[in-house]
XYZ file of C-alpha atoms in Angstrom:
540
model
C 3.489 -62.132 -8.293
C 1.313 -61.551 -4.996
C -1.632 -63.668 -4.193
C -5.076 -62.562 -5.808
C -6.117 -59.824 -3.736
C -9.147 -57.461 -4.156
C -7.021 -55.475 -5.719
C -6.460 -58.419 -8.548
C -10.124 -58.613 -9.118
C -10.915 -55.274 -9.216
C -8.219 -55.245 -12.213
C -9.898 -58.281 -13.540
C -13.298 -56.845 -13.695
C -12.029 -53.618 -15.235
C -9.972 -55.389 -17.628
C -13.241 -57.225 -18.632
C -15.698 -54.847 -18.789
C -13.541 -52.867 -21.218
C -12.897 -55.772 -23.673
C -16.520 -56.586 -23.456
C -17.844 -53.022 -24.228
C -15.422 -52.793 -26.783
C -16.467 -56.195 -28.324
C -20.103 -55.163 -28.965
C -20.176 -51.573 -28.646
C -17.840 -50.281 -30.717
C -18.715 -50.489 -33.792
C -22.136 -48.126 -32.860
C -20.492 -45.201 -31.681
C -19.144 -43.114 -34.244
C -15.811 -41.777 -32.776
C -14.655 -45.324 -31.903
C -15.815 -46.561 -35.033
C -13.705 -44.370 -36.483
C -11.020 -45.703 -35.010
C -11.134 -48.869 -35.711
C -11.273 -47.727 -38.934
C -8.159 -46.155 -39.573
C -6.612 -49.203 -37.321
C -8.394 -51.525 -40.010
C -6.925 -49.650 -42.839
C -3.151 -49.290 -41.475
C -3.400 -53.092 -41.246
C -4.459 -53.181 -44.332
C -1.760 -51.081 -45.898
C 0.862 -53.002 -43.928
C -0.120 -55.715 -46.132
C -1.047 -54.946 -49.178
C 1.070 -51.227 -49.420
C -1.904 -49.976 -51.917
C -3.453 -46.797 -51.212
C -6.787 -48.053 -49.559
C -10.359 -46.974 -48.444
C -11.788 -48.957 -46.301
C -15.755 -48.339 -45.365
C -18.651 -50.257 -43.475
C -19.323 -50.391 -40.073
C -17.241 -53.458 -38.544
C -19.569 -55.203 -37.019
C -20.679 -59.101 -37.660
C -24.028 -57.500 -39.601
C -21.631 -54.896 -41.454
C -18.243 -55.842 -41.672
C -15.632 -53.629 -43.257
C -15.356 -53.462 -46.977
C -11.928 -52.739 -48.579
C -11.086 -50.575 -52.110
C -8.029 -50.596 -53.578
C -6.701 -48.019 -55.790
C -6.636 -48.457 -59.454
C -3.376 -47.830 -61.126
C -4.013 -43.683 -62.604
C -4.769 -43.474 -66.218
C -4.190 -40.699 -68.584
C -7.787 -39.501 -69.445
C -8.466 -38.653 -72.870
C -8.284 -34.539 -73.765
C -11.093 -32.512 -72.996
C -12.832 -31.787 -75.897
C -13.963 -27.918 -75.772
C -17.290 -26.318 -78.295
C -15.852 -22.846 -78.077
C -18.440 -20.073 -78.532
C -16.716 -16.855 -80.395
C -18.026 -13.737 -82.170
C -18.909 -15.861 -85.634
C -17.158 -13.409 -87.612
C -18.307 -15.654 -90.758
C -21.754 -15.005 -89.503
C -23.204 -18.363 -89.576
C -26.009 -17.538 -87.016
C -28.397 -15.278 -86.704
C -26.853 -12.764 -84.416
C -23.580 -12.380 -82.404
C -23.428 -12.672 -79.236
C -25.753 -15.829 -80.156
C -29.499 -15.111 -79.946
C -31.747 -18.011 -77.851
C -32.573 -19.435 -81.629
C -29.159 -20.037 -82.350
C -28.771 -21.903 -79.057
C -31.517 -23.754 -80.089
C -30.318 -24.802 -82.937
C -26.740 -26.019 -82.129
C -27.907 -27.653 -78.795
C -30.268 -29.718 -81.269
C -27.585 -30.903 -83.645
C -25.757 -32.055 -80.672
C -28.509 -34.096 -78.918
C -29.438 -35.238 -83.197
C -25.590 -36.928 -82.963
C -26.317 -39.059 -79.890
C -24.989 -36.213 -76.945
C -26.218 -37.847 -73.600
C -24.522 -34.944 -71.188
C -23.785 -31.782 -72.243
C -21.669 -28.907 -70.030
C -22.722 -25.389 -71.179
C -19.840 -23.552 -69.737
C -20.912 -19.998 -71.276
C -23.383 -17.808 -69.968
C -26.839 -17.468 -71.690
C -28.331 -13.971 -70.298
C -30.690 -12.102 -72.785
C -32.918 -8.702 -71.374
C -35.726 -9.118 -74.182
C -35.712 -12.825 -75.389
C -38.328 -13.857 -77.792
C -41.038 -16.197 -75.635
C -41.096 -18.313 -78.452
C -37.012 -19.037 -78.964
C -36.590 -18.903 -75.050
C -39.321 -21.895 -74.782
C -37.444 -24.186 -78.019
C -34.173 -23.703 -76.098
C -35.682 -24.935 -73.001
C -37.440 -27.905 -75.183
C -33.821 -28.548 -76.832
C -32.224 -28.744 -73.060
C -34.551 -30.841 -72.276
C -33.617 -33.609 -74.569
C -30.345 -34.714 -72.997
C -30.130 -36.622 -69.542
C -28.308 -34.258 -68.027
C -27.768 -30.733 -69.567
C -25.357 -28.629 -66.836
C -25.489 -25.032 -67.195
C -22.431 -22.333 -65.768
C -23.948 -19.596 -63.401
C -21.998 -17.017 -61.482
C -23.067 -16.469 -57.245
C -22.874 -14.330 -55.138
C -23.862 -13.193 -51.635
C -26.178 -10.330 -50.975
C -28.085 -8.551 -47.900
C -31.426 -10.174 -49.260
C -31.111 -13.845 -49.910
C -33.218 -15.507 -52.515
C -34.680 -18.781 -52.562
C -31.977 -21.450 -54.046
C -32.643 -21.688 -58.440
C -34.308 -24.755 -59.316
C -31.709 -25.921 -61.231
C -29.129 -25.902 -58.276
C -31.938 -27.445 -56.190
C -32.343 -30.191 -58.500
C -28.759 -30.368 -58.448
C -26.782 -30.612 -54.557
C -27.368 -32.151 -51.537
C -28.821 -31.246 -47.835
C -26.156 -29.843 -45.560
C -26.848 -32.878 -43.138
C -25.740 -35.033 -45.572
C -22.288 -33.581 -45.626
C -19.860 -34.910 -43.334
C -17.190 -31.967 -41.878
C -17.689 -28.057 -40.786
C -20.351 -27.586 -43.755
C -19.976 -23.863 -42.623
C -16.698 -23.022 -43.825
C -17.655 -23.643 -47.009
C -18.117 -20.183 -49.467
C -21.443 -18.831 -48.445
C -23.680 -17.731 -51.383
C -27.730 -16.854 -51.657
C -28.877 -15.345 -54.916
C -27.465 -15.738 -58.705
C -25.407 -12.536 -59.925
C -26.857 -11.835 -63.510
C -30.450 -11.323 -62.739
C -32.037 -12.069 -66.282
C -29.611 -15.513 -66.609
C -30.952 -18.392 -68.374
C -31.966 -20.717 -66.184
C -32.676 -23.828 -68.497
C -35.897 -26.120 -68.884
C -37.679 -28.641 -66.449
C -34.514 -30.926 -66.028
C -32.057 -28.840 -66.255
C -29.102 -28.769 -63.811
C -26.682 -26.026 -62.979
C -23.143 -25.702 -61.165
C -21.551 -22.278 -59.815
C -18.558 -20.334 -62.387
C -17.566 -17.387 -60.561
C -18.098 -16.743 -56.872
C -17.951 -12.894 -56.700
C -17.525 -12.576 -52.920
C -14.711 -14.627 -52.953
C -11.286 -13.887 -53.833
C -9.267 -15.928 -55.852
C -6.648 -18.300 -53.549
C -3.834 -17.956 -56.097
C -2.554 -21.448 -55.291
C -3.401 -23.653 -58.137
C -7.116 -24.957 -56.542
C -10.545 -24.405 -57.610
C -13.907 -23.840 -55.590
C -15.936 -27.337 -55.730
C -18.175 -26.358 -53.198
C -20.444 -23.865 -51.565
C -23.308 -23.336 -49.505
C -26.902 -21.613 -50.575
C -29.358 -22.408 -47.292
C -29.405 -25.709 -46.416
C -28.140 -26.986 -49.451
C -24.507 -27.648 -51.107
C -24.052 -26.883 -53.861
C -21.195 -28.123 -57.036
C -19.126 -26.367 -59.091
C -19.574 -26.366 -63.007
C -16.457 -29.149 -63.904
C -17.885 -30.743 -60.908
C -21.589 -31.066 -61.691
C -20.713 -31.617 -65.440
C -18.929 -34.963 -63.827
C -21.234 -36.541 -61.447
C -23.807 -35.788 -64.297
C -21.434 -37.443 -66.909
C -20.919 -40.940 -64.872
C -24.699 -41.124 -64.464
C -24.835 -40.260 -60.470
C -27.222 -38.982 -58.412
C -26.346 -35.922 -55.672
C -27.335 -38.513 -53.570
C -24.488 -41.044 -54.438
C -21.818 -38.192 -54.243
C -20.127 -38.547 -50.532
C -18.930 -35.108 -49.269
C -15.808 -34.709 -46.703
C -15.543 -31.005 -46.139
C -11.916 -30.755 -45.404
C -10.550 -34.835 -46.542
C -12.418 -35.253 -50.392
C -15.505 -36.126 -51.914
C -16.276 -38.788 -53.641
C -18.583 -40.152 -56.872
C -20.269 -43.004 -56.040
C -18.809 -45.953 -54.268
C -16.323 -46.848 -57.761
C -16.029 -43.620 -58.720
C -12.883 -40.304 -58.538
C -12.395 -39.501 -55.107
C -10.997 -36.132 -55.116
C -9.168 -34.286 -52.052
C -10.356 -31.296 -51.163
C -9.277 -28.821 -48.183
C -11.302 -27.379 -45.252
C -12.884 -24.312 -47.814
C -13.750 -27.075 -50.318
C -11.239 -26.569 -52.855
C -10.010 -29.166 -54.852
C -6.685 -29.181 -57.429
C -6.148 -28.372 -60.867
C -4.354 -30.034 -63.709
C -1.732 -28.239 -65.248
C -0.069 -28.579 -68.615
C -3.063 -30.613 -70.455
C -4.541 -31.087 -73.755
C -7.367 -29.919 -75.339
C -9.516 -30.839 -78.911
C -11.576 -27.176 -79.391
C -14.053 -27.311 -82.054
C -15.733 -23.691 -83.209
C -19.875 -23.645 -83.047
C -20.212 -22.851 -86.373
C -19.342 -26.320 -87.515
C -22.338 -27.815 -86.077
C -23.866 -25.569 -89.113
C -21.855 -26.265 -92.138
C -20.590 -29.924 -91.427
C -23.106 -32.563 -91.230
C -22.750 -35.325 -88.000
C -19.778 -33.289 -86.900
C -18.963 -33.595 -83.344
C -19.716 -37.758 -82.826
C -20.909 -38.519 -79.152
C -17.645 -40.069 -76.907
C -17.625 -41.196 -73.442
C -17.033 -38.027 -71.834
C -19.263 -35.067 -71.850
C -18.720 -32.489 -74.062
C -18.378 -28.636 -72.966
C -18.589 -25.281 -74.202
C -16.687 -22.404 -73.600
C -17.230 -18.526 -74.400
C -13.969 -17.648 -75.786
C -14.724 -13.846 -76.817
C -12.496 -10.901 -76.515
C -15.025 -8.581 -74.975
C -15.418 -10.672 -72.150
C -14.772 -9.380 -68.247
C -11.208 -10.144 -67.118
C -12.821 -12.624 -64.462
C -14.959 -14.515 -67.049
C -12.313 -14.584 -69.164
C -9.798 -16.359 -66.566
C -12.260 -18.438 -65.923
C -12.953 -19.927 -69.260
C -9.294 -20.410 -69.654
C -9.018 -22.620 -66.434
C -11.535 -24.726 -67.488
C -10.206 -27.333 -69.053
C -8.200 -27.706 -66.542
C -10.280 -27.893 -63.597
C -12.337 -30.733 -65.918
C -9.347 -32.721 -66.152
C -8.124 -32.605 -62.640
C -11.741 -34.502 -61.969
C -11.248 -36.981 -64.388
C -7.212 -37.240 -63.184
C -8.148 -37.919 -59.485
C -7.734 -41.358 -58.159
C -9.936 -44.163 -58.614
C -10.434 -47.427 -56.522
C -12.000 -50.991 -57.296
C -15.023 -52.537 -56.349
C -15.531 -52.961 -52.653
C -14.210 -56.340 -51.025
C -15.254 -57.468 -47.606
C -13.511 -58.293 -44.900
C -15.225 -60.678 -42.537
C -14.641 -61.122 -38.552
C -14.227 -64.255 -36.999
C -16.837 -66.455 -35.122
C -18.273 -64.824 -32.332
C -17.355 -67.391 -29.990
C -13.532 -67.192 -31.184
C -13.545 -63.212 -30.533
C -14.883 -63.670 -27.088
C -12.246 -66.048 -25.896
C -9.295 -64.469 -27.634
C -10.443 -61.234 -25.626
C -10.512 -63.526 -22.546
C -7.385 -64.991 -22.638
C -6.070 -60.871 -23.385
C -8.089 -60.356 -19.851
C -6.332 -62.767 -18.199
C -2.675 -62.380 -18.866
C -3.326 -58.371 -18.411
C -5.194 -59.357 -15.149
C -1.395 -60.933 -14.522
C 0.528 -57.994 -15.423
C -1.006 -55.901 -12.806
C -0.074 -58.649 -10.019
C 3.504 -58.133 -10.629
C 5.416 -56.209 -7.532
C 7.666 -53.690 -9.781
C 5.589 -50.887 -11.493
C 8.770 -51.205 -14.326
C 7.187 -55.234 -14.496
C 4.088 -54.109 -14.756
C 4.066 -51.774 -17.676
C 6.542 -53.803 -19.569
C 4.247 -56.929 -19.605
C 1.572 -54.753 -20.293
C 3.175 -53.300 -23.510
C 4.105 -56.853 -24.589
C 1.085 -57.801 -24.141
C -0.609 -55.011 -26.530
C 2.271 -55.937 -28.372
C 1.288 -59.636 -28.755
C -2.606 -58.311 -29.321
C -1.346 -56.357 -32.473
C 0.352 -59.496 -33.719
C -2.858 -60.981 -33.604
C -4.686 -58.745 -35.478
C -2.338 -58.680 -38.428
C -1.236 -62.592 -38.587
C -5.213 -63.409 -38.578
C -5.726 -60.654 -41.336
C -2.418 -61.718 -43.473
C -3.279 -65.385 -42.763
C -6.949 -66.311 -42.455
C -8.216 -62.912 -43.679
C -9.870 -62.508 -40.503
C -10.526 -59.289 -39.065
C -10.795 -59.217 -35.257
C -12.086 -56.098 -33.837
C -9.000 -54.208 -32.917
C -10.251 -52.297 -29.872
C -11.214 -55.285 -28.047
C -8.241 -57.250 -28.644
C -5.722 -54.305 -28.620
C -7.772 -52.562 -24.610
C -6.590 -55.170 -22.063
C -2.599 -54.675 -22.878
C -3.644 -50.619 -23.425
C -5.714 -50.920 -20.199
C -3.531 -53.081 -18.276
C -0.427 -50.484 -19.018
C -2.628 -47.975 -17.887
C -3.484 -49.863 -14.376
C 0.213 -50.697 -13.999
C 1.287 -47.134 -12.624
C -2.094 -47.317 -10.440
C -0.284 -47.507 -6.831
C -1.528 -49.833 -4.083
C -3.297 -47.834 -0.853
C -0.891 -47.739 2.066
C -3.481 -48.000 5.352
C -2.328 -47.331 8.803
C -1.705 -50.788 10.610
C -3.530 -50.652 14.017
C -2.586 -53.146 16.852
C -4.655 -53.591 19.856
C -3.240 -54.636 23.523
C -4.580 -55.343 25.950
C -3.810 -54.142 29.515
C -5.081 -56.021 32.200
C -5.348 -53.793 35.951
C -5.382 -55.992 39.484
C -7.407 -53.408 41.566
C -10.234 -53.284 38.681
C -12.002 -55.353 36.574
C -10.914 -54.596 32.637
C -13.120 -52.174 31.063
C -11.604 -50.404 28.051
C -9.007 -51.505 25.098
C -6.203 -48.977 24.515
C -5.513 -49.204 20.758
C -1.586 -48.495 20.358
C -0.547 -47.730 17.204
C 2.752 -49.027 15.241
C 3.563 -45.724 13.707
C 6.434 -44.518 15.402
C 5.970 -41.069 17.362
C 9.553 -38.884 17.461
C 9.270 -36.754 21.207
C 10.062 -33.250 20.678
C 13.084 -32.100 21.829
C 13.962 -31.278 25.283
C 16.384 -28.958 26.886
C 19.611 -30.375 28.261
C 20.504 -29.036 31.911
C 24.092 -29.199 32.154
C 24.756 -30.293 36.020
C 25.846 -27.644 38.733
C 28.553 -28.166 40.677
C 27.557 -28.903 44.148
C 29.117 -27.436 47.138
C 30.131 -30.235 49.854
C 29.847 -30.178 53.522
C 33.342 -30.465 55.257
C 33.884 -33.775 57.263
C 33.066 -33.723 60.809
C 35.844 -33.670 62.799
C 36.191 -37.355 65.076
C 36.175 -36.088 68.679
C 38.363 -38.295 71.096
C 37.141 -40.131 74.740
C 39.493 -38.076 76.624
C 39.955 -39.090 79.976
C 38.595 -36.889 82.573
C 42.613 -35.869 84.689
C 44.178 -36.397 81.345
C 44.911 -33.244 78.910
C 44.250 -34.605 75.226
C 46.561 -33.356 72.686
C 45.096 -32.206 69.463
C 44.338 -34.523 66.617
C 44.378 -34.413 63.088
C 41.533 -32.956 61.326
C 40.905 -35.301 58.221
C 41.840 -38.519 60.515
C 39.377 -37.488 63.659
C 36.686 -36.369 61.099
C 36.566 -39.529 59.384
C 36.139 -41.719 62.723
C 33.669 -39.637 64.399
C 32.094 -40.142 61.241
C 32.387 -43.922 61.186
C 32.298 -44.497 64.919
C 30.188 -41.999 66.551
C 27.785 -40.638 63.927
C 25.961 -39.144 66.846
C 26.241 -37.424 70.455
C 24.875 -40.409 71.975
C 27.078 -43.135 70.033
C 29.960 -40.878 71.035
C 29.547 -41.365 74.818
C 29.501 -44.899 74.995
C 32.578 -45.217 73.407
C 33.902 -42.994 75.946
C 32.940 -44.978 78.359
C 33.853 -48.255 77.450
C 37.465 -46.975 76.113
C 40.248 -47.105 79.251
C 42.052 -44.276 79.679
C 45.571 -45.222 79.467
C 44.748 -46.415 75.588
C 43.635 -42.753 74.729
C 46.227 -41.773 76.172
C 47.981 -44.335 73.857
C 46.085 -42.942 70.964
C 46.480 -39.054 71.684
C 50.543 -39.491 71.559
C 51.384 -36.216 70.264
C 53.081 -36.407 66.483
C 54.352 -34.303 64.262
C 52.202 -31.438 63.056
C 50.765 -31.022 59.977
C 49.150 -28.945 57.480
C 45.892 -29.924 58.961
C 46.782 -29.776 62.298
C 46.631 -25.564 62.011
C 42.872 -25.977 62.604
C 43.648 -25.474 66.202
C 40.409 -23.171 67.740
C 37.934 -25.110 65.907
C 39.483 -28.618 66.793
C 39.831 -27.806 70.353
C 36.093 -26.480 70.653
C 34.692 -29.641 68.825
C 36.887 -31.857 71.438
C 34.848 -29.964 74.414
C 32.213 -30.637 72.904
C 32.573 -34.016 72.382
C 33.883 -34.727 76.346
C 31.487 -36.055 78.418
């Protein structure tokens, strides 16, 4: 570890500003929110393996809440009021006129019906005013009387039916890509009954869309600004006693009814699944007429169905499927009351984040970048620990961004490399002849000379030796002398004319006579012209 530095401090105060905005900002921004969400509900799962929703907004005003799932039950069968041609002719006409509607939807609501689903479609062209108005009045009588109507999309939109107004939410309200949802603006049977002053309505058939063939049902669409529900759908939130307003919508994850109620999965087109292989109690219409108190209220809403053989091979299809997209609602999962799950002390959260500051401050000191981002993982490491021994423990929720950022942070900072500078040294050179005046800077960076051309020597001609002239006596003949051996002395002894005469004179002549005793000749001795003309030269 290196001694704190700039560079350690500027790692502490990054380290710290993240754990602090993560302490107290977190929780109001939505995308980290969500985070720390689905970290809150892994931990969660890790230790209680339930399937789990967790909600609330994690912070000391709004902690998280936690559901857990409720073991699935077998709902009862869906009991069916199946509409057919009444061949016994127990009503006044068949199809069934708007006084015959009347008249069974009053028997019903006599017996104590609360909800009522009227999956079959009521479309006269000449109704008698005075049946339409005592259907309406009978509709009327239950809480919540849902009626089946088929969309579609045309070139000119209409406004959305009062019933499916009374009966959706706003498009803001919807969480997800609202706009992938099936798009629909006007009702496709233009003289369809459209109920009383508090009726409600869901969608049967959506003509502009194609049937996915994979075992799902439609749950949702969009008319304007408004979504809309499905028949089985709006027969459901109707039967638990919910508002639109208390149904949560997920385009693409689920939607769900109410805080304790189904939540049901549903893809990015707002399809949802259907039940397969169920059971049904049908009851014909005309028993409402001949059997007195027939048809006791239950728990669950009741439904009707048009089960006709003239009908169109869509309406028919759909009529058979309903049961089952009813029971798939009531089959969907279902979670307990919410249960908080409360954060520690303030204080307690700030210094746990402090001491996570500090030792990451310490993993970015060390010298090896491997060091570094090892003790930073163990140190996130150590910061999950936390989170899950204070849940499991103390049931304690830290907030898991700020206790989980330093060791994420810190691992980040540890492959951050130190800036190499240039070291500059300054000499001074001090000069005799003038006063010092400037500082040459000299740096320590080594400077390579470029390469130079090598010269390979030339050989160099040499001078012959001079030849050594003798003092020759002036009667005496001289004989010849070597070449090498007079060179050399002439060279030692008389370098010059003037040298060369004195010794001539001082030298007696019987000892160079001595010295020019003739010997025997050599292979330098042949230099005979050019010996003799340096030796007459040489005489005085």
């Amino acid at each position: 570890m290196t001694t704190p530095s700039s560079r350690t401090f500027t790692h502490a105060a990054i380290l710290l500003g993240v754990g602090l905005f993560a302490l107290g900002g977190a929780s109001l921004i939505a995308p980290l929110r969500t985070l720390e969400r689905w970290i809150v509900k892994r931990v969660a799962v890790a230790i209680d393996p339930v399937d789990t929703i967790v909600d609330g907004q994690g912070s000391q005003e709004v902690p998280w809440t936690r559901r857990l799932a409720v073991p699935p039950a077998t709902p009862p069968p869906v009991r069916m009021l199946t509409i057919d041609e009444d061949p016994e002719r127990w009503f006044s006409a068949s199809p069934l006129a708007p006084v015959d509607h009347a008249t069974i939807f009053a028997r019903l609501a006599d017996v104590g019906h609360k909800t009522l689903g009227v999956g079959h479609l009521m479309a006269w062209d000449e109704p008698q005013p005075l049946a339409m108005d005592a259907l309406r009045q009978q509709l009327d009588r239950f809480d919540g009387a849902v009626i089946a109507l088929p969309l579609a999309r045309g070139a000119a939109p209409e406004p959305v039916a009062a019933p499916f107004l009374r009966w959706s939410i706003n498009a803001k309200d919807a969480k997800g890509d609202v706009a992938s949802l099936p798009q629909v603006n006007r009702i496709s049977i233009p003289n369809a009954e459209l109920g009383g002053q508090k009726t409600l309505a869901g969608f049967s058939l959506l003509e502009n869309e194609k049937d996915p063939g994979d075992g799902t049902q439609p749950l949702l669409a969009q008319w304007g600004d408004r979504v809309i529900f499905s028949f089985p759908l709006a027969v459901e939130i109707a039967g638990q006693g919910l508002k639109p307003e208390d149904v949560l919508v997920d385009v693409g994850h689920e939607v769900r009814l109410g805080r304790d109620g189904q939540v049901i999965p549903i893809d990015g087109f707002g399809r949802g699944p259907v039940a397969k292989d169920i059971q049904t109690v049908e009851a014909p219409a005309m028993r409402l007429i001949y059997e007195k108190n027939s048809l006791p209220a239950l728990a669950l809403p009741l439904i009707t169905r048009d089960v006709r053989t003239g009908l169109p091979a869509a309406e028919k299809a759909w009529s058979d499927g309903l049961a089952g997209n009813v029971q798939a609602l009531r089959q969907a999962q279902r979670f307990q009351p919410a249960v908080p799950l409360p954060r520690p002390d303030t204080l307690m959260e700030l210094a746990l984040m402090l001491g996570m500051v500090f030792f990451g401050t310490w993993a970015t000191c060390q010298r090896n970048v491997a060091w570094r981002a090892i003790t930073a993982l163990m140190l996130a490491g150590i910061g999950a620990q936390l989170l899950y021994l204070f849940a499991s423990r103390q049931n304690l929720w830290l907030p898991p961004l700020a206790i989980l950022s330093p060791g994420v942070t810190a691992f980040g900072l540890a492959f951050v490399r130190k800036r190499q500078s240039a070291v500059t040294t300054t000499a001074v050179i001090p000069v005799t002849t003038a006063p010092i005046d400037r500082v040459i800077e000299v740096s320590s960076e080594v400077v390579r000379p470029a390469p130079q051309p090598v010269y390979l020597p030339q050989p160099v001609e040499h001078e012959p030796w001079p030849e050594e002239v003798p003092a020759v006596a002036e009667d005496v003949e001289e004989p010849l002398k070597p070449a090498r051996k007079v060179g050399k002395k002439a060279a030692k002894k008389a370098p010059t004319k003037t040298a060369a005469k004195k010794a001539a004179k001082k030298a007696p002549a019987k000892k160079a006579a001595k010295k020019a005793a003739p010997r025997k000749a050599g292979p330098t001795d042949e230099a005979g012209p050019e010996s003799a003309a340096g030796d007459d030269e040489a005489a005085p």
